[in-house]
PDB file of C-alpha atoms in Angstrom:
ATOM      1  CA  UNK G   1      -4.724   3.730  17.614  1.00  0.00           C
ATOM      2  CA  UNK G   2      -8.076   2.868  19.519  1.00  0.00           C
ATOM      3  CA  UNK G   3      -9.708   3.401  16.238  1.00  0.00           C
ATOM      4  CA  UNK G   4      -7.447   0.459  14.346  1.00  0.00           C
ATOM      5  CA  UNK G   5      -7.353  -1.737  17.302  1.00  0.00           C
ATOM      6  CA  UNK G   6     -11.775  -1.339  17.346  1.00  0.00           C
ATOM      7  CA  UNK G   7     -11.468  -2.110  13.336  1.00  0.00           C
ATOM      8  CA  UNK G   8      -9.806  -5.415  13.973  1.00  0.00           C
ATOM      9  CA  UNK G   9     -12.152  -6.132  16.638  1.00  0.00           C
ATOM     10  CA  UNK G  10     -15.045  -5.664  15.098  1.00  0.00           C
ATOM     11  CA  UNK G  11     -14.290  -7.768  12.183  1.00  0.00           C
ATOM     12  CA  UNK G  12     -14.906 -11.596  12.146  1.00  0.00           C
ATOM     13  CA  UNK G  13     -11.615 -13.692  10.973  1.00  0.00           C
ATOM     14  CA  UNK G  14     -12.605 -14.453   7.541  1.00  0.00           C
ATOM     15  CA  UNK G  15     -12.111 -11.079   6.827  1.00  0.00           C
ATOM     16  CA  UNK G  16      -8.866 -11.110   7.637  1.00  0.00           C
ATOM     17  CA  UNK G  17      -8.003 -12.793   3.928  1.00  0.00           C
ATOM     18  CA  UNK G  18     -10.016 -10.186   2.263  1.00  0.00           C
ATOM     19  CA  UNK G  19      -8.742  -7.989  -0.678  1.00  0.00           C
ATOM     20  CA  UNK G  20     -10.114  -5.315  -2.792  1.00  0.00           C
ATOM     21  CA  UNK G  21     -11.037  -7.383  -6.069  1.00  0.00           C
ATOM     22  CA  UNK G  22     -10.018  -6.090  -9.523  1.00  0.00           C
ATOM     23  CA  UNK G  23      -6.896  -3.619  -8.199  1.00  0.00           C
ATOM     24  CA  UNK G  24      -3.782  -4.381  -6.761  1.00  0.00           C
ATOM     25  CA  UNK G  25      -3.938  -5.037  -3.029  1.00  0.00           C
ATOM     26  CA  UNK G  26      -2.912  -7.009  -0.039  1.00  0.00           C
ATOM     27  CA  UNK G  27      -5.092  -8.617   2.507  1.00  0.00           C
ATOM     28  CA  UNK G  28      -6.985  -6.763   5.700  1.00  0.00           C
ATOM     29  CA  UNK G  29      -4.584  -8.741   7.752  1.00  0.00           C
ATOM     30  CA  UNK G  30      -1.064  -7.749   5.881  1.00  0.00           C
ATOM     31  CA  UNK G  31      -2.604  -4.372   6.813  1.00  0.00           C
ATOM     32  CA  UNK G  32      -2.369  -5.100   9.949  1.00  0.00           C
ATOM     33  CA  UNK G  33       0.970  -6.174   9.875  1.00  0.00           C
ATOM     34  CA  UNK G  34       2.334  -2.985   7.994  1.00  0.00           C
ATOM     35  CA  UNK G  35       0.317  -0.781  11.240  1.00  0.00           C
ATOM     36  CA  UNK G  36       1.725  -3.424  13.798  1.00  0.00           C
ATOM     37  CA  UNK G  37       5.454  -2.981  12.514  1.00  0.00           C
ATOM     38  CA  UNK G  38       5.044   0.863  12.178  1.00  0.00           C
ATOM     39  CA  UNK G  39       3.821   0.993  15.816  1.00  0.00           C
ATOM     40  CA  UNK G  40       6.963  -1.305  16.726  1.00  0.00           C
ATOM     41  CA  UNK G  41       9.211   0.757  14.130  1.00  0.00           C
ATOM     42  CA  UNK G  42       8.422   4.177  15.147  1.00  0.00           C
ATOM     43  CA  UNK G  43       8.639   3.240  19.079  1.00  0.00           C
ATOM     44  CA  UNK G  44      12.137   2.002  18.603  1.00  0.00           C
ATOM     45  CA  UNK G  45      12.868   5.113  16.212  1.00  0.00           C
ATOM     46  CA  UNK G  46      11.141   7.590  19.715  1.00  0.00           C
ATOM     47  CA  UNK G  47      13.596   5.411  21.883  1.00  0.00           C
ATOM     48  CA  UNK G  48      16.913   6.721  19.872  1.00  0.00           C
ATOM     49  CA  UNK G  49      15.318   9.993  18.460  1.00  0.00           C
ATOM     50  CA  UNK G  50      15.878   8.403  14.822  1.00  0.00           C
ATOM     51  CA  UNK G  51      14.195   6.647  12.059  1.00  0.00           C
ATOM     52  CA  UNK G  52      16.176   2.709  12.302  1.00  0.00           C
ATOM     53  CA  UNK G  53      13.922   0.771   9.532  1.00  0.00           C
ATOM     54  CA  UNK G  54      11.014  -1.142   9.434  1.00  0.00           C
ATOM     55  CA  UNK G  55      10.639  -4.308  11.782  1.00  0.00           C
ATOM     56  CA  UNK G  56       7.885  -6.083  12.373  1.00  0.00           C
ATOM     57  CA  UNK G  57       6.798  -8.814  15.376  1.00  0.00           C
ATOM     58  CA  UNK G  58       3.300  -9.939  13.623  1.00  0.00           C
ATOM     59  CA  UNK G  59       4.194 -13.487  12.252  1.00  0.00           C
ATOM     60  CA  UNK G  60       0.713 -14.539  11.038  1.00  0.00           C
ATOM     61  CA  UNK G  61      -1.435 -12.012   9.214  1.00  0.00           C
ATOM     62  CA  UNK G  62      -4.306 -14.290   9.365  1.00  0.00           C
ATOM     63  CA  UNK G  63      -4.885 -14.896  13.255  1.00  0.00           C
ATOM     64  CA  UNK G  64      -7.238 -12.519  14.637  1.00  0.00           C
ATOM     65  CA  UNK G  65      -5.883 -13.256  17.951  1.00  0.00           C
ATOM     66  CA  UNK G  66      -2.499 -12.699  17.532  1.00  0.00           C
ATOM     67  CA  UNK G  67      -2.928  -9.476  15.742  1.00  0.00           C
ATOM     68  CA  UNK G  68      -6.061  -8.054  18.283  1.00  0.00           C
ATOM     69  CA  UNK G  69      -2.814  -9.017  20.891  1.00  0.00           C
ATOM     70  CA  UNK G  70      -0.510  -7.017  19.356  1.00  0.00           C
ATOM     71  CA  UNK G  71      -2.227  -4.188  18.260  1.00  0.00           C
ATOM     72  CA  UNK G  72      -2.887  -3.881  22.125  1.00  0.00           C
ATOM     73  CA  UNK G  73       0.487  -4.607  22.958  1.00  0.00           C
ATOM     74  CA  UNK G  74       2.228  -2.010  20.616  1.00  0.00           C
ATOM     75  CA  UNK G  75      -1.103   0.304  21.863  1.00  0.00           C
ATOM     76  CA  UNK G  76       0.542   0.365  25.528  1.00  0.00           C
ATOM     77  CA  UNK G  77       3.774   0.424  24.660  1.00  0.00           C
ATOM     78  CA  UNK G  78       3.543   3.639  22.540  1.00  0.00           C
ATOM     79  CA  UNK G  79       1.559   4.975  25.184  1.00  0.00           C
ATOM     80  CA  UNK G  80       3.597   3.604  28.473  1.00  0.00           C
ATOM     81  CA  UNK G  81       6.850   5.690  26.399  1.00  0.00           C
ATOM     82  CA  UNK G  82       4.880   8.640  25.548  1.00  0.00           C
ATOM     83  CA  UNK G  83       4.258   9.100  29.356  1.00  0.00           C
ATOM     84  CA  UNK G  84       7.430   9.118  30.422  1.00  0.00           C
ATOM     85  CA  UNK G  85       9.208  11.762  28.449  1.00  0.00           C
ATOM     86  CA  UNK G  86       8.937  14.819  26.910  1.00  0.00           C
ATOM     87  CA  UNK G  87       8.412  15.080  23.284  1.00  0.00           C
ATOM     88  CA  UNK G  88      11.586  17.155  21.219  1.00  0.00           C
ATOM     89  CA  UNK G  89      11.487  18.342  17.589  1.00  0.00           C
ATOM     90  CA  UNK G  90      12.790  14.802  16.480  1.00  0.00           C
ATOM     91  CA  UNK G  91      10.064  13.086  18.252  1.00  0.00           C
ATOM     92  CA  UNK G  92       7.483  15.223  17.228  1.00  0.00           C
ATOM     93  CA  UNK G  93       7.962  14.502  13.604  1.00  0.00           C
ATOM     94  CA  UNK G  94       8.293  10.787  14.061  1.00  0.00           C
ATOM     95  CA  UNK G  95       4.766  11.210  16.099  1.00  0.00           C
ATOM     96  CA  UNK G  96       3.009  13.054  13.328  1.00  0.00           C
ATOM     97  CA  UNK G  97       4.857  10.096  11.074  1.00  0.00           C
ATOM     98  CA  UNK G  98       2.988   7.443  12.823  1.00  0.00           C
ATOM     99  CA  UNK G  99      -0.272   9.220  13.023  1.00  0.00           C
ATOM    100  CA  UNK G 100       0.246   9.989   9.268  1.00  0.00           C
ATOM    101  CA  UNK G 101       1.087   6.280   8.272  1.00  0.00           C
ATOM    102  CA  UNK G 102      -1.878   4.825  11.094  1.00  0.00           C
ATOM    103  CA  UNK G 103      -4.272   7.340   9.192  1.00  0.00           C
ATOM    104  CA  UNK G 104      -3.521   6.621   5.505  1.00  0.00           C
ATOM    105  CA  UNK G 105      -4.137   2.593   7.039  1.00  0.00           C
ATOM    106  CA  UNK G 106      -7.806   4.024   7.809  1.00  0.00           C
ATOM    107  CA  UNK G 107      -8.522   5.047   4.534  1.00  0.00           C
ATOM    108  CA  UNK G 108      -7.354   2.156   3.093  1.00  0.00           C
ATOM    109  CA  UNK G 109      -9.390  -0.023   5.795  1.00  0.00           C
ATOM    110  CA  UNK G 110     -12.188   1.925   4.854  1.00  0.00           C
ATOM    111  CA  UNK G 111     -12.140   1.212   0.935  1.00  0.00           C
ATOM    112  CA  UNK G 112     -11.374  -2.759   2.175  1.00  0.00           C
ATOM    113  CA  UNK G 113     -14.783  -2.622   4.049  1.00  0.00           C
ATOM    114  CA  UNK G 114     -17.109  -1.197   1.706  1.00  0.00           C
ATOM    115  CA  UNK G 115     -15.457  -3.190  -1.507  1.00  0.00           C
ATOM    116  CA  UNK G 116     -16.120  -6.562   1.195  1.00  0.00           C
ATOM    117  CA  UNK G 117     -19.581  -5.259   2.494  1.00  0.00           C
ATOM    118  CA  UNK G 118     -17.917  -4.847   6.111  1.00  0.00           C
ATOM    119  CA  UNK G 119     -19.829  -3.119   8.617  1.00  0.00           C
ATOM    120  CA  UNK G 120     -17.711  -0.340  10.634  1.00  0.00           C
ATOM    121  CA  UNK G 121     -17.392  -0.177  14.382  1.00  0.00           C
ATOM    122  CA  UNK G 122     -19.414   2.187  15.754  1.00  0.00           C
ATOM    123  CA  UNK G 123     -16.300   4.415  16.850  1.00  0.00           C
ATOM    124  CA  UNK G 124     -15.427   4.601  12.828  1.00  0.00           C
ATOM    125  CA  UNK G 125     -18.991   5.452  12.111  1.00  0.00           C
ATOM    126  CA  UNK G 126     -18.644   8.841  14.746  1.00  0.00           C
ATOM    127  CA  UNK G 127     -15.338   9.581  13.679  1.00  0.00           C
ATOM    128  CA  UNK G 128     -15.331   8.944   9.760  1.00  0.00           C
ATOM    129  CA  UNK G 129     -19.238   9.080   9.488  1.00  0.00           C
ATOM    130  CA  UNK G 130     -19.145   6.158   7.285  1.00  0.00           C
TER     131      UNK G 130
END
């Protein structure tokens, strides 16, 4: 998650409205709405040991500051909850979920920056040597 929240960052808000020209795609910032709701999804889904569909808080996909706030927000919150219990089979498969579905995000990200000439973060340059 500290590797999405740096992304978003690190990124100036034009880029925000950014898509990958000549395929289908959304913007950088409905990307960050789909990680946002997942974060909010999957919490809810740890809290009742059960997937209970997608929901998402994000209501504008082009303010940087709203979405840097609530990538932090859903950041704590995921790991506030993660401290105070201990992880069952169910929740371990909705973890590895959300680390799946935050991951796939970062490839996507990463195709979004170099088809927009984005620099990476240094964190995403250690970790994805990109």
């Amino acid at each position: 998650m500290s590797l999405t929240d740096d992304f978003y960052h690190h990124m100036n808000d034009r880029c925000l409205r950014l898509r990958i020209s000549e395929v289908p795609s959304n913007t950088i910032g409905e990307q960050a709405y789909c990680i946002i709701g997942a974060r909010e999804s999957y919490l809810k889904a740890l809290k009742i040991s059960q997937w209970d569909g997608f929901e998402c808080s994000l209501l504008e996909s082009n303010n940087k500051t709203l979405i840097i706030s609530k990538l932090e927000e859903t950041h704590t919150n995921l790991e506030r909850f993660l401290q105070d219990i201990s992880i069952d089979e169910t929740n371990s498969h909705l973890l590895f979920d959300l680390l799946e579905h935050e991951v796939q995000h970062h490839g996507q990200l990463i195709r979004y920056a170099y088809a927009n000439k984005i620099e990476f973060p240094a964190s995403w340059n250690t970790r994805y040597t990109v």
